[in-house]
Amino acid sequence: MTTHIAVIGSGPAGVMAAQAAADAGATVTLIGAEPPGGRAGWHSLLPSKVMLTAADSLGLAQRFQKLGLSEADQTPDSAAMVQRIRSLSQAWSERLTADVTQEGVQFLRGQAAFQSERRLIITPPEGDPIELEADAFIVASGSVPIFPPQLKPNGKQIIAPRFVGKLDHLPKSIIVVGGGVTGTEFTYAFNRLGVEVTWLVDQFGVLPPFERDVVDVLMEELTGRNVVCHQGVAAESAVADDSGVTVTLQNGQIFNADMAFIAIGRRPDVAGLNLAAAGLPEDLRQGISVDGYGRSTVAHIYAAGDASGMPMTANKAMAQGWIAGRHVAGASVAPYRSETVVEAVYTEPQVAQVGLSKIEAREAGHAVQVRHLDYGANLKAMLMDDTVGFVKLVADADDGTVLGASAVGDHATDTLAAIALGIGLKAKLSDIASLFAAHPGLSELAFAAARASKSLESSL
């Protein structure tokens, strides 16, 4: 068994890896430039979800009269949101710190870099550098945003996710640049909170990895709420002055607003780790290549989460961290299976998918059957006056094995959790169909979809 493991990175992947390795009996040192929670807890995931939760709550308040309640105050409070971000980030970090401490994990704050295959140099915020030797390492250093020079935030009129926790007011208007998950979520949030949103999306379109029928439902909702979306041409520059921001597309088209929000992509944050000293390739712009257990080409160096490349999601990071932590400590664990990890977009309606799409299933050689159920067929959705959306299951037409699913609607991300489990267990449609969740509830949707008649998509 490996006795001493050093985990580099204090975000979701790093914390999970440290806990898993310690639980398996290893001595673990967790190293992070931020306290436990990492960038996700202090600058990106948690702050964004506070804003999205406020937007969701405002959307619910706007339905109060239909739900038999008096109207609620629907005025966003920027100062309250900023304070909530700060307090929740601190509380979440304290909880994670307590959790890893209880497991016996030592936490060192600082920037880590390899000196050799089994030695790190750690530069703390204050004091002298620390040398640390370990038997094995898990690189969970996360990712950083990509900003071309002409689209670089200034933290004032031109911002990015890490500046959300510092906003002292919401602008009257904003230009969101980027059609990925982050750009989509913030387009929704700013719009719901009363900001005029112009959304600029390049030639790859909105949410490229997701099925078009799911994205179409979301787009219809957003444009119906007066989001103005321009797709097909990438942004070239963003220039700020006293009057606001001017964003210019590559075709010369110009847009103006009070602020701009840039979210055009992320890359693994591995450049400063001196991985070449540990025997890894120098060019790791796409991340550290790993096997199903997180092992790199150097047997005692593992990687998890964003450091190992796309997709860059928190649940994928946590899954990989758990597997890497247990495996490096010599404990039994199954390899990572990407087809069981739900990809989620926290808009209203939410968008989610897991496993194979219909097209991917056919490309993999399956004859495909599709089951489709609208949210309007669910009593809980009717009670909440929120029937927009559907759940779609993809299965093998010959033996009924569930291959994938997609959903758009209220709590769609939670709805697909049962399908992710089913895919992991190689369940059949008949297995899913035989289960009945509490009624009424949105959790019924996945099981009810399996009982639905074959969709016309099965023959398309």
Tab-separated table of C-alpha atoms in Angstrom:
chain	number	residue	atom	x	y	z
A	1	MET	CA	0.000	0.000	0.000
A	2	THR	CA	1.163	3.551	-0.726
A	3	THR	CA	1.807	5.199	2.648
A	4	HIS	CA	2.097	8.935	1.955
A	5	ILE	CA	0.038	10.639	-0.725
A	6	ALA	CA	0.229	14.329	-1.641
A	7	VAL	CA	-2.869	15.818	-3.257
A	8	ILE	CA	-2.316	19.040	-5.198
A	9	GLY	CA	-5.454	21.163	-5.322
A	10	SER	CA	-8.124	21.934	-2.724
A	11	GLY	CA	-11.209	22.004	-4.956
A	12	PRO	CA	-13.860	19.286	-5.407
A	13	ALA	CA	-11.458	16.739	-6.944
A	14	GLY	CA	-8.677	17.357	-4.450
A	15	VAL	CA	-10.846	17.273	-1.341
A	16	MET	CA	-12.577	14.097	-2.501
A	17	ALA	CA	-9.264	12.437	-3.398
A	18	ALA	CA	-7.780	13.323	-0.018
A	19	GLN	CA	-10.794	11.975	1.850
A	20	ALA	CA	-10.867	8.764	-0.186
A	21	ALA	CA	-7.163	8.064	0.261
A	22	ALA	CA	-7.258	8.810	3.985
A	23	ASP	CA	-10.352	6.649	4.427
A	24	ALA	CA	-8.432	3.827	2.728
A	25	GLY	CA	-5.669	4.107	5.328
A	26	ALA	CA	-3.070	6.337	3.680
A	27	THR	CA	-1.281	9.313	5.186
A	28	VAL	CA	-2.456	12.299	3.144
A	29	THR	CA	-1.247	15.864	2.693
A	30	LEU	CA	-3.653	18.184	0.864
A	31	ILE	CA	-2.054	21.248	-0.722
A	32	GLY	CA	-4.032	24.190	-2.049
A	33	ALA	CA	-3.519	27.795	-3.041
A	34	GLU	CA	-6.969	28.391	-1.528
A	35	PRO	CA	-8.459	26.914	1.657
A	36	PRO	CA	-10.525	23.727	1.132
A	37	GLY	CA	-13.188	24.471	-1.442
A	38	GLY	CA	-10.617	25.808	-3.881
A	39	ARG	CA	-11.533	28.069	-6.759
A	40	ALA	CA	-14.889	26.317	-7.019
A	41	GLY	CA	-15.880	27.284	-3.503
A	42	TRP	CA	-14.361	30.736	-3.379
A	43	HIS	CA	-14.500	32.121	-6.913
A	44	SER	CA	-16.543	30.131	-9.440
A	45	LEU	CA	-18.987	27.299	-8.711
A	46	LEU	CA	-20.401	28.403	-5.360
A	47	PRO	CA	-20.669	32.137	-6.155
A	48	SER	CA	-22.377	31.368	-9.460
A	49	LYS	CA	-24.835	29.008	-7.786
A	50	VAL	CA	-25.744	31.657	-5.191
A	51	MET	CA	-26.655	33.971	-8.045
A	52	LEU	CA	-28.533	31.194	-9.868
A	53	THR	CA	-30.443	30.293	-6.706
A	54	ALA	CA	-31.489	33.925	-6.335
A	55	ALA	CA	-32.653	33.902	-9.953
A	56	ASP	CA	-34.588	30.660	-9.408
A	57	SER	CA	-36.228	32.081	-6.289
A	58	LEU	CA	-37.247	35.201	-8.162
A	59	GLY	CA	-38.777	33.023	-10.877
A	60	LEU	CA	-40.787	31.157	-8.245
A	61	ALA	CA	-41.912	34.432	-6.666
A	62	GLN	CA	-43.221	35.535	-10.048
A	63	ARG	CA	-45.556	32.509	-10.003
A	64	PHE	CA	-46.862	33.130	-6.478
A	65	GLN	CA	-50.315	34.322	-7.542
A	66	LYS	CA	-50.854	31.245	-9.722
A	67	LEU	CA	-49.850	29.090	-6.747
A	68	GLY	CA	-52.470	30.720	-4.519
A	69	LEU	CA	-50.124	33.075	-2.655
A	70	SER	CA	-49.840	36.827	-2.313
A	71	GLU	CA	-47.279	38.563	-4.472
A	72	ALA	CA	-43.750	38.671	-3.047
A	73	ASP	CA	-41.125	41.378	-3.283
A	74	GLN	CA	-39.283	40.720	-6.549
A	75	THR	CA	-36.462	43.243	-6.224
A	76	PRO	CA	-32.934	41.785	-6.498
A	77	ASP	CA	-30.558	42.896	-3.736
A	78	SER	CA	-26.969	42.870	-5.022
A	79	ALA	CA	-25.443	43.621	-1.638
A	80	ALA	CA	-27.342	40.748	-0.036
A	81	MET	CA	-26.187	38.367	-2.780
A	82	VAL	CA	-22.549	39.393	-2.339
A	83	GLN	CA	-22.811	38.913	1.415
A	84	ARG	CA	-24.426	35.506	0.940
A	85	ILE	CA	-21.624	34.460	-1.422
A	86	ARG	CA	-19.024	35.430	1.168
A	87	SER	CA	-20.778	33.759	4.083
A	88	LEU	CA	-21.547	30.540	2.194
A	89	SER	CA	-18.020	30.296	0.765
A	90	GLN	CA	-16.631	30.612	4.282
A	91	ALA	CA	-19.135	28.155	5.769
A	92	TRP	CA	-18.561	25.589	3.014
A	93	SER	CA	-14.789	25.859	3.361
A	94	GLU	CA	-15.036	25.413	7.127
A	95	ARG	CA	-17.190	22.319	6.631
A	96	LEU	CA	-14.737	20.805	4.147
A	97	THR	CA	-11.812	21.647	6.423
A	98	ALA	CA	-13.531	19.884	9.307
A	99	ASP	CA	-14.277	16.871	7.110
A	100	VAL	CA	-10.705	16.392	5.889
A	101	THR	CA	-9.284	17.073	9.344
A	102	GLN	CA	-11.551	14.409	10.797
A	103	GLU	CA	-10.098	11.971	8.246
A	104	GLY	CA	-6.595	12.819	9.473
A	105	VAL	CA	-5.609	14.815	6.373
A	106	GLN	CA	-2.949	17.503	6.813
A	107	PHE	CA	-3.680	20.711	4.881
A	108	LEU	CA	-0.895	22.974	3.629
A	109	ARG	CA	-1.751	26.260	1.958
A	110	GLY	CA	0.493	27.297	-0.884
A	111	GLN	CA	1.527	26.853	-4.508
A	112	ALA	CA	3.032	23.433	-5.248
A	113	ALA	CA	5.546	22.501	-7.946
A	114	PHE	CA	7.560	19.349	-8.569
A	115	GLN	CA	11.291	19.371	-7.893
A	116	SER	CA	11.687	15.735	-8.880
A	117	GLU	CA	9.563	12.639	-9.355
A	118	ARG	CA	8.710	12.360	-5.656
A	119	ARG	CA	9.421	15.791	-4.213
A	120	LEU	CA	7.411	19.010	-4.141
A	121	ILE	CA	8.356	22.542	-3.246
A	122	ILE	CA	5.432	24.415	-1.685
A	123	THR	CA	5.415	28.207	-1.586
A	124	PRO	CA	3.047	29.398	1.165
A	125	PRO	CA	1.391	32.852	1.224
A	126	GLU	CA	3.837	33.769	3.993
A	127	GLY	CA	7.060	32.245	5.239
A	128	ASP	CA	9.724	30.050	3.712
A	129	PRO	CA	9.123	27.394	1.034
A	130	ILE	CA	8.417	23.865	2.257
A	131	GLU	CA	9.842	20.704	0.719
A	132	LEU	CA	7.581	17.661	0.775
A	133	GLU	CA	8.354	14.107	-0.292
A	134	ALA	CA	5.610	11.558	-0.937
A	135	ASP	CA	5.180	8.077	-2.350
A	136	ALA	CA	2.505	9.162	-4.814
A	137	PHE	CA	0.726	12.288	-5.992
A	138	ILE	CA	-2.743	13.210	-7.187
A	139	VAL	CA	-2.833	16.344	-9.339
A	140	ALA	CA	-6.204	18.027	-8.861
A	141	SER	CA	-5.171	21.585	-9.626
A	142	GLY	CA	-8.353	22.527	-11.475
A	143	SER	CA	-8.640	24.875	-14.411
A	144	VAL	CA	-8.397	28.552	-15.268
A	145	PRO	CA	-10.439	30.631	-17.713
A	146	ILE	CA	-9.194	31.387	-21.211
A	147	PHE	CA	-9.083	35.079	-22.124
A	148	PRO	CA	-7.661	36.246	-25.461
A	149	PRO	CA	-5.833	39.569	-24.945
A	150	GLN	CA	-8.639	41.614	-26.512
A	151	LEU	CA	-11.303	39.950	-24.351
A	152	LYS	CA	-9.539	40.152	-21.012
A	153	PRO	CA	-11.643	41.246	-17.997
A	154	ASN	CA	-10.678	44.381	-16.085
A	155	GLY	CA	-12.812	43.489	-13.065
A	156	LYS	CA	-15.005	46.567	-13.519
A	157	GLN	CA	-16.982	46.929	-16.739
A	158	ILE	CA	-15.613	43.669	-18.187
A	159	ILE	CA	-16.043	40.768	-15.771
A	160	ALA	CA	-15.856	36.981	-15.524
A	161	PRO	CA	-17.223	34.444	-13.000
A	162	ARG	CA	-14.567	35.195	-10.378
A	163	PHE	CA	-15.761	38.814	-10.137
A	164	VAL	CA	-19.410	37.970	-9.408
A	165	GLY	CA	-18.766	37.821	-5.671
A	166	LYS	CA	-17.550	41.428	-5.785
A	167	LEU	CA	-20.427	43.017	-7.714
A	168	ASP	CA	-21.794	45.916	-5.677
A	169	HIS	CA	-24.640	46.457	-8.131
A	170	LEU	CA	-26.290	44.846	-11.123
A	171	PRO	CA	-25.895	46.707	-14.403
A	172	LYS	CA	-28.875	47.856	-16.423
A	173	SER	CA	-27.512	45.988	-19.448
A	174	ILE	CA	-24.851	43.354	-20.055
A	175	ILE	CA	-23.291	41.487	-22.975
A	176	VAL	CA	-22.566	37.827	-22.244
A	177	VAL	CA	-19.864	36.330	-24.480
A	178	GLY	CA	-19.851	32.532	-24.681
A	179	GLY	CA	-22.362	29.757	-25.341
A	180	GLY	CA	-21.036	27.065	-23.004
A	181	VAL	CA	-22.456	26.084	-19.635
A	182	THR	CA	-21.097	29.137	-17.803
A	183	GLY	CA	-22.247	31.622	-20.432
A	184	THR	CA	-25.667	29.997	-20.584
A	185	GLU	CA	-26.153	29.955	-16.810
A	186	PHE	CA	-25.152	33.586	-16.376
A	187	THR	CA	-27.283	34.668	-19.328
A	188	TYR	CA	-30.237	33.128	-17.515
A	189	ALA	CA	-29.274	34.574	-14.124
A	190	PHE	CA	-28.689	38.141	-15.285
A	191	ASN	CA	-31.900	38.094	-17.315
A	192	ARG	CA	-34.008	36.726	-14.465
A	193	LEU	CA	-32.544	39.342	-12.113
A	194	GLY	CA	-33.772	42.124	-14.385
A	195	VAL	CA	-30.691	42.910	-16.476
A	196	GLU	CA	-31.053	43.489	-20.229
A	197	VAL	CA	-28.981	40.695	-21.775
A	198	THR	CA	-27.379	40.491	-25.198
A	199	TRP	CA	-25.869	37.045	-25.680
A	200	LEU	CA	-23.074	36.557	-28.217
A	201	VAL	CA	-22.355	32.955	-29.212
A	202	ASP	CA	-19.778	31.745	-31.735
A	203	GLN	CA	-20.165	29.285	-34.613
A	204	PHE	CA	-20.339	26.294	-32.263
A	205	GLY	CA	-23.709	27.406	-30.942
A	206	VAL	CA	-25.344	27.218	-27.526
A	207	LEU	CA	-24.360	24.218	-25.366
A	208	PRO	CA	-22.668	22.228	-28.173
A	209	PRO	CA	-22.475	18.904	-26.268
A	210	PHE	CA	-26.231	18.782	-25.624
A	211	GLU	CA	-28.995	17.485	-27.872
A	212	ARG	CA	-30.629	20.170	-29.975
A	213	ASP	CA	-34.232	19.455	-28.964
A	214	VAL	CA	-33.290	19.998	-25.320
A	215	VAL	CA	-31.432	23.225	-26.078
A	216	ASP	CA	-34.303	24.449	-28.263
A	217	VAL	CA	-36.696	24.343	-25.306
A	218	LEU	CA	-34.296	26.377	-23.173
A	219	MET	CA	-33.690	28.885	-25.962
A	220	GLU	CA	-37.417	29.391	-26.479
A	221	GLU	CA	-37.779	30.168	-22.782
A	222	LEU	CA	-34.836	32.584	-22.688
A	223	THR	CA	-35.796	34.473	-25.829
A	224	GLY	CA	-39.367	34.619	-24.508
A	225	ARG	CA	-37.940	36.470	-21.504
A	226	ASN	CA	-36.306	39.002	-23.862
A	227	VAL	CA	-32.778	37.614	-24.027
A	228	VAL	CA	-31.356	38.752	-27.377
A	229	CYS	CA	-29.066	36.040	-28.763
A	230	HIS	CA	-26.738	36.383	-31.758
A	231	GLN	CA	-25.168	33.114	-32.917
A	232	GLY	CA	-22.627	32.226	-35.564
A	233	VAL	CA	-19.777	34.736	-35.216
A	234	ALA	CA	-17.181	34.888	-32.437
A	235	ALA	CA	-16.429	38.022	-30.436
A	236	GLU	CA	-13.128	39.684	-31.299
A	237	SER	CA	-12.717	42.423	-28.703
A	238	ALA	CA	-14.261	44.127	-25.695
A	239	VAL	CA	-13.336	47.737	-24.952
A	240	ALA	CA	-14.405	49.606	-21.824
A	241	ASP	CA	-14.743	53.350	-21.282
A	242	ASP	CA	-16.677	55.678	-18.988
A	243	SER	CA	-19.925	55.019	-20.851
A	244	GLY	CA	-19.754	51.218	-20.706
A	245	VAL	CA	-18.441	48.437	-22.950
A	246	THR	CA	-18.252	47.939	-26.700
A	247	VAL	CA	-17.968	44.360	-27.970
A	248	THR	CA	-17.008	43.833	-31.603
A	249	LEU	CA	-17.555	40.579	-33.485
A	250	GLN	CA	-15.121	39.152	-36.018
A	251	ASN	CA	-17.435	40.346	-38.804
A	252	GLY	CA	-17.283	43.925	-37.507
A	253	GLN	CA	-20.722	44.006	-35.887
A	254	ILE	CA	-20.767	46.135	-32.731
A	255	PHE	CA	-22.750	45.804	-29.491
A	256	ASN	CA	-22.867	48.177	-26.527
A	257	ALA	CA	-23.889	47.699	-22.894
A	258	ASP	CA	-23.042	48.820	-19.382
A	259	MET	CA	-20.951	45.694	-18.764
A	260	ALA	CA	-19.643	42.572	-20.498
A	261	PHE	CA	-19.291	39.077	-19.046
A	262	ILE	CA	-16.675	36.825	-20.684
A	263	ALA	CA	-17.023	33.029	-20.515
A	264	ILE	CA	-15.446	31.459	-23.586
A	265	GLY	CA	-13.667	28.451	-22.121
A	266	ARG	CA	-11.245	27.005	-19.597
A	267	ARG	CA	-7.956	25.112	-19.680
A	268	PRO	CA	-6.288	22.777	-17.173
A	269	ASP	CA	-4.219	24.679	-14.619
A	270	VAL	CA	-1.043	22.606	-14.774
A	271	ALA	CA	1.504	24.997	-16.289
A	272	GLY	CA	3.043	26.061	-12.974
A	273	LEU	CA	3.466	22.570	-11.520
A	274	ASN	CA	6.769	21.795	-13.295
A	275	LEU	CA	5.377	18.394	-14.262
A	276	ALA	CA	8.346	17.770	-16.553
A	277	ALA	CA	10.481	17.333	-13.422
A	278	ALA	CA	8.184	14.450	-12.490
A	279	GLY	CA	8.587	12.790	-15.880
A	280	LEU	CA	5.352	13.952	-17.501
A	281	PRO	CA	5.182	15.589	-20.956
A	282	GLU	CA	5.814	19.326	-21.073
A	283	ASP	CA	2.843	20.111	-23.351
A	284	LEU	CA	-0.258	19.406	-21.281
A	285	ARG	CA	-2.590	22.098	-22.598
A	286	GLN	CA	-5.383	19.524	-22.946
A	287	GLY	CA	-4.755	18.120	-19.477
A	288	ILE	CA	-2.946	15.134	-18.007
A	289	SER	CA	-3.875	11.935	-19.831
A	290	VAL	CA	-5.073	9.264	-17.390
A	291	ASP	CA	-6.596	5.787	-17.372
A	292	GLY	CA	-9.852	4.804	-15.684
A	293	TYR	CA	-8.222	4.911	-12.257
A	294	GLY	CA	-6.632	8.319	-12.774
A	295	ARG	CA	-3.092	7.031	-13.402
A	296	SER	CA	-0.905	9.080	-15.695
A	297	THR	CA	1.960	7.756	-17.794
A	298	VAL	CA	4.081	8.023	-14.625
A	299	ALA	CA	2.725	5.240	-12.423
A	300	HIS	CA	2.854	7.077	-9.085
A	301	ILE	CA	1.293	10.291	-10.414
A	302	TYR	CA	-2.473	10.481	-10.778
A	303	ALA	CA	-4.762	13.267	-11.962
A	304	ALA	CA	-8.416	14.056	-11.347
A	305	GLY	CA	-10.963	16.679	-12.342
A	306	ASP	CA	-10.249	19.589	-14.656
A	307	ALA	CA	-6.512	18.845	-14.576
A	308	SER	CA	-7.256	15.710	-16.613
A	309	GLY	CA	-9.149	17.615	-19.304
A	310	MET	CA	-12.724	17.803	-20.561
A	311	PRO	CA	-15.491	17.779	-19.524
A	312	MET	CA	-14.843	20.194	-16.698
A	313	THR	CA	-17.666	19.544	-14.249
A	314	ALA	CA	-17.646	19.308	-10.466
A	315	ASN	CA	-19.310	15.894	-10.272
A	316	LYS	CA	-16.830	14.425	-12.773
A	317	ALA	CA	-14.029	15.919	-10.690
A	318	MET	CA	-15.392	14.401	-7.496
A	319	ALA	CA	-15.900	10.999	-9.114
A	320	GLN	CA	-12.362	10.943	-10.480
A	321	GLY	CA	-10.959	12.196	-7.186
A	322	TRP	CA	-12.701	9.429	-5.247
A	323	ILE	CA	-11.458	6.740	-7.624
A	324	ALA	CA	-7.889	8.063	-7.762
A	325	GLY	CA	-7.712	8.419	-3.988
A	326	ARG	CA	-8.833	4.880	-3.311
A	327	HIS	CA	-6.770	3.318	-6.091
A	328	VAL	CA	-3.505	5.024	-5.191
A	329	ALA	CA	-4.019	3.935	-1.570
A	330	GLY	CA	-4.439	0.313	-2.624
A	331	ALA	CA	-8.184	0.037	-1.968
A	332	SER	CA	-10.643	-1.719	-4.252
A	333	VAL	CA	-12.521	0.609	-6.581
A	334	ALA	CA	-14.182	0.421	-9.994
A	335	PRO	CA	-12.744	2.539	-12.828
A	336	TYR	CA	-14.298	5.843	-13.847
A	337	ARG	CA	-17.213	5.552	-16.267
A	338	SER	CA	-18.041	8.790	-18.028
A	339	GLU	CA	-21.420	7.451	-19.152
A	340	THR	CA	-22.717	7.520	-15.559
A	341	VAL	CA	-21.880	11.185	-14.884
A	342	VAL	CA	-24.742	13.639	-15.379
A	343	GLU	CA	-23.882	16.858	-17.216
A	344	ALA	CA	-26.011	19.707	-15.905
A	345	VAL	CA	-26.930	23.296	-16.730
A	346	TYR	CA	-28.577	25.169	-13.855
A	347	THR	CA	-30.903	27.424	-15.773
A	348	GLU	CA	-34.696	27.605	-15.633
A	349	PRO	CA	-35.629	25.245	-17.126
A	350	GLN	CA	-32.627	23.118	-16.199
A	351	VAL	CA	-30.860	21.058	-18.864
A	352	ALA	CA	-29.229	17.695	-18.196
A	353	GLN	CA	-27.919	14.633	-19.982
A	354	VAL	CA	-26.224	11.368	-19.110
A	355	GLY	CA	-24.818	8.504	-21.155
A	356	LEU	CA	-25.265	8.301	-24.914
A	357	SER	CA	-27.496	10.456	-27.065
A	358	LYS	CA	-29.596	8.843	-29.774
A	359	ILE	CA	-27.009	9.734	-32.423
A	360	GLU	CA	-24.088	8.524	-30.294
A	361	ALA	CA	-25.878	5.247	-29.568
A	362	ARG	CA	-26.406	4.603	-33.271
A	363	GLU	CA	-22.812	5.498	-34.049
A	364	ALA	CA	-21.804	2.937	-31.414
A	365	GLY	CA	-23.691	0.265	-33.345
A	366	HIS	CA	-26.938	0.076	-31.381
A	367	ALA	CA	-30.398	-0.223	-32.836
A	368	VAL	CA	-32.141	2.470	-30.814
A	369	GLN	CA	-35.505	2.991	-29.190
A	370	VAL	CA	-36.502	6.297	-27.588
A	371	ARG	CA	-39.024	6.937	-24.823
A	372	HIS	CA	-40.276	10.490	-24.340
A	373	LEU	CA	-42.435	12.056	-21.622
A	374	ASP	CA	-43.493	15.688	-21.292
A	375	TYR	CA	-43.435	17.443	-17.926
A	376	GLY	CA	-47.114	18.160	-18.512
A	377	ALA	CA	-47.806	14.489	-17.733
A	378	ASN	CA	-46.451	14.944	-14.184
A	379	LEU	CA	-48.789	16.073	-11.396
A	380	LYS	CA	-46.054	17.796	-9.378
A	381	ALA	CA	-45.117	19.894	-12.397
A	382	MET	CA	-48.772	20.870	-12.775
A	383	LEU	CA	-49.034	21.752	-9.076
A	384	MET	CA	-45.996	24.019	-9.428
A	385	ASP	CA	-47.354	25.546	-12.649
A	386	ASP	CA	-44.089	24.622	-14.353
A	387	THR	CA	-44.813	22.098	-17.092
A	388	VAL	CA	-42.212	23.203	-19.647
A	389	GLY	CA	-39.884	20.416	-20.717
A	390	PHE	CA	-39.522	16.681	-21.184
A	391	VAL	CA	-37.480	13.608	-20.300
A	392	LYS	CA	-36.090	11.392	-23.053
A	393	LEU	CA	-34.609	7.934	-22.562
A	394	VAL	CA	-32.405	6.164	-25.112
A	395	ALA	CA	-32.224	2.362	-24.999
A	396	ASP	CA	-31.037	-0.549	-27.090
A	397	ALA	CA	-33.945	-1.658	-29.280
A	398	ASP	CA	-32.988	-5.331	-29.080
A	399	ASP	CA	-32.543	-5.955	-25.353
A	400	GLY	CA	-33.834	-2.740	-23.745
A	401	THR	CA	-30.558	-1.779	-22.038
A	402	VAL	CA	-30.699	1.879	-21.017
A	403	LEU	CA	-27.943	3.773	-22.833
A	404	GLY	CA	-28.605	7.407	-22.025
A	405	ALA	CA	-31.071	10.150	-21.255
A	406	SER	CA	-31.597	13.864	-21.621
A	407	ALA	CA	-34.011	16.217	-19.929
A	408	VAL	CA	-35.078	19.829	-19.855
A	409	GLY	CA	-37.366	21.165	-17.167
A	410	ASP	CA	-37.698	21.919	-13.475
A	411	HIS	CA	-35.018	19.995	-11.497
A	412	ALA	CA	-34.041	18.063	-14.635
A	413	THR	CA	-30.584	17.513	-13.160
A	414	ASP	CA	-32.058	15.596	-10.217
A	415	THR	CA	-34.471	13.692	-12.434
A	416	LEU	CA	-31.635	11.971	-14.302
A	417	ALA	CA	-29.810	10.731	-11.190
A	418	ALA	CA	-31.858	7.521	-11.241
A	419	ILE	CA	-31.010	6.966	-14.900
A	420	ALA	CA	-27.294	7.446	-14.186
A	421	LEU	CA	-27.564	4.680	-11.594
A	422	GLY	CA	-29.466	2.525	-14.071
A	423	ILE	CA	-26.783	2.967	-16.721
A	424	GLY	CA	-24.133	2.015	-14.187
A	425	LEU	CA	-26.042	-1.162	-13.328
A	426	LYS	CA	-26.772	-1.947	-17.007
A	427	ALA	CA	-30.495	-1.769	-16.241
A	428	LYS	CA	-33.180	-2.451	-18.835
A	429	LEU	CA	-36.082	-0.169	-19.629
A	430	SER	CA	-38.310	-2.726	-17.926
A	431	ASP	CA	-36.274	-2.347	-14.714
A	432	ILE	CA	-36.723	1.417	-14.737
A	433	ALA	CA	-40.402	1.126	-15.667
A	434	SER	CA	-41.115	-1.136	-12.696
A	435	LEU	CA	-40.078	1.541	-10.181
A	436	PHE	CA	-42.561	4.071	-8.799
A	437	ALA	CA	-41.305	7.139	-6.956
A	438	ALA	CA	-43.298	9.090	-4.365
A	439	HIS	CA	-46.388	10.659	-5.907
A	440	PRO	CA	-46.635	13.481	-6.706
A	441	GLY	CA	-42.998	14.274	-7.386
A	442	LEU	CA	-40.661	15.213	-10.203
A	443	SER	CA	-38.619	12.084	-9.451
A	444	GLU	CA	-41.464	10.138	-11.079
A	445	LEU	CA	-40.569	11.507	-14.501
A	446	ALA	CA	-37.652	9.187	-15.265
A	447	PHE	CA	-39.590	6.057	-14.291
A	448	ALA	CA	-42.752	7.190	-16.059
A	449	ALA	CA	-40.755	7.931	-19.209
A	450	ALA	CA	-39.651	4.291	-19.291
A	451	ARG	CA	-43.323	3.278	-19.270
A	452	ALA	CA	-44.211	5.662	-22.105
A	453	SER	CA	-44.876	4.468	-25.630
A	454	LYS	CA	-41.967	4.405	-28.063
A	455	SER	CA	-41.284	7.865	-29.419
A	456	LEU	CA	-41.444	8.606	-33.120
A	457	GLU	CA	-37.727	9.363	-32.745
A	458	SER	CA	-37.119	5.617	-32.514
A	459	SER	CA	-37.716	5.332	-36.243
A	460	LEU	CA	-35.972	8.550	-37.283
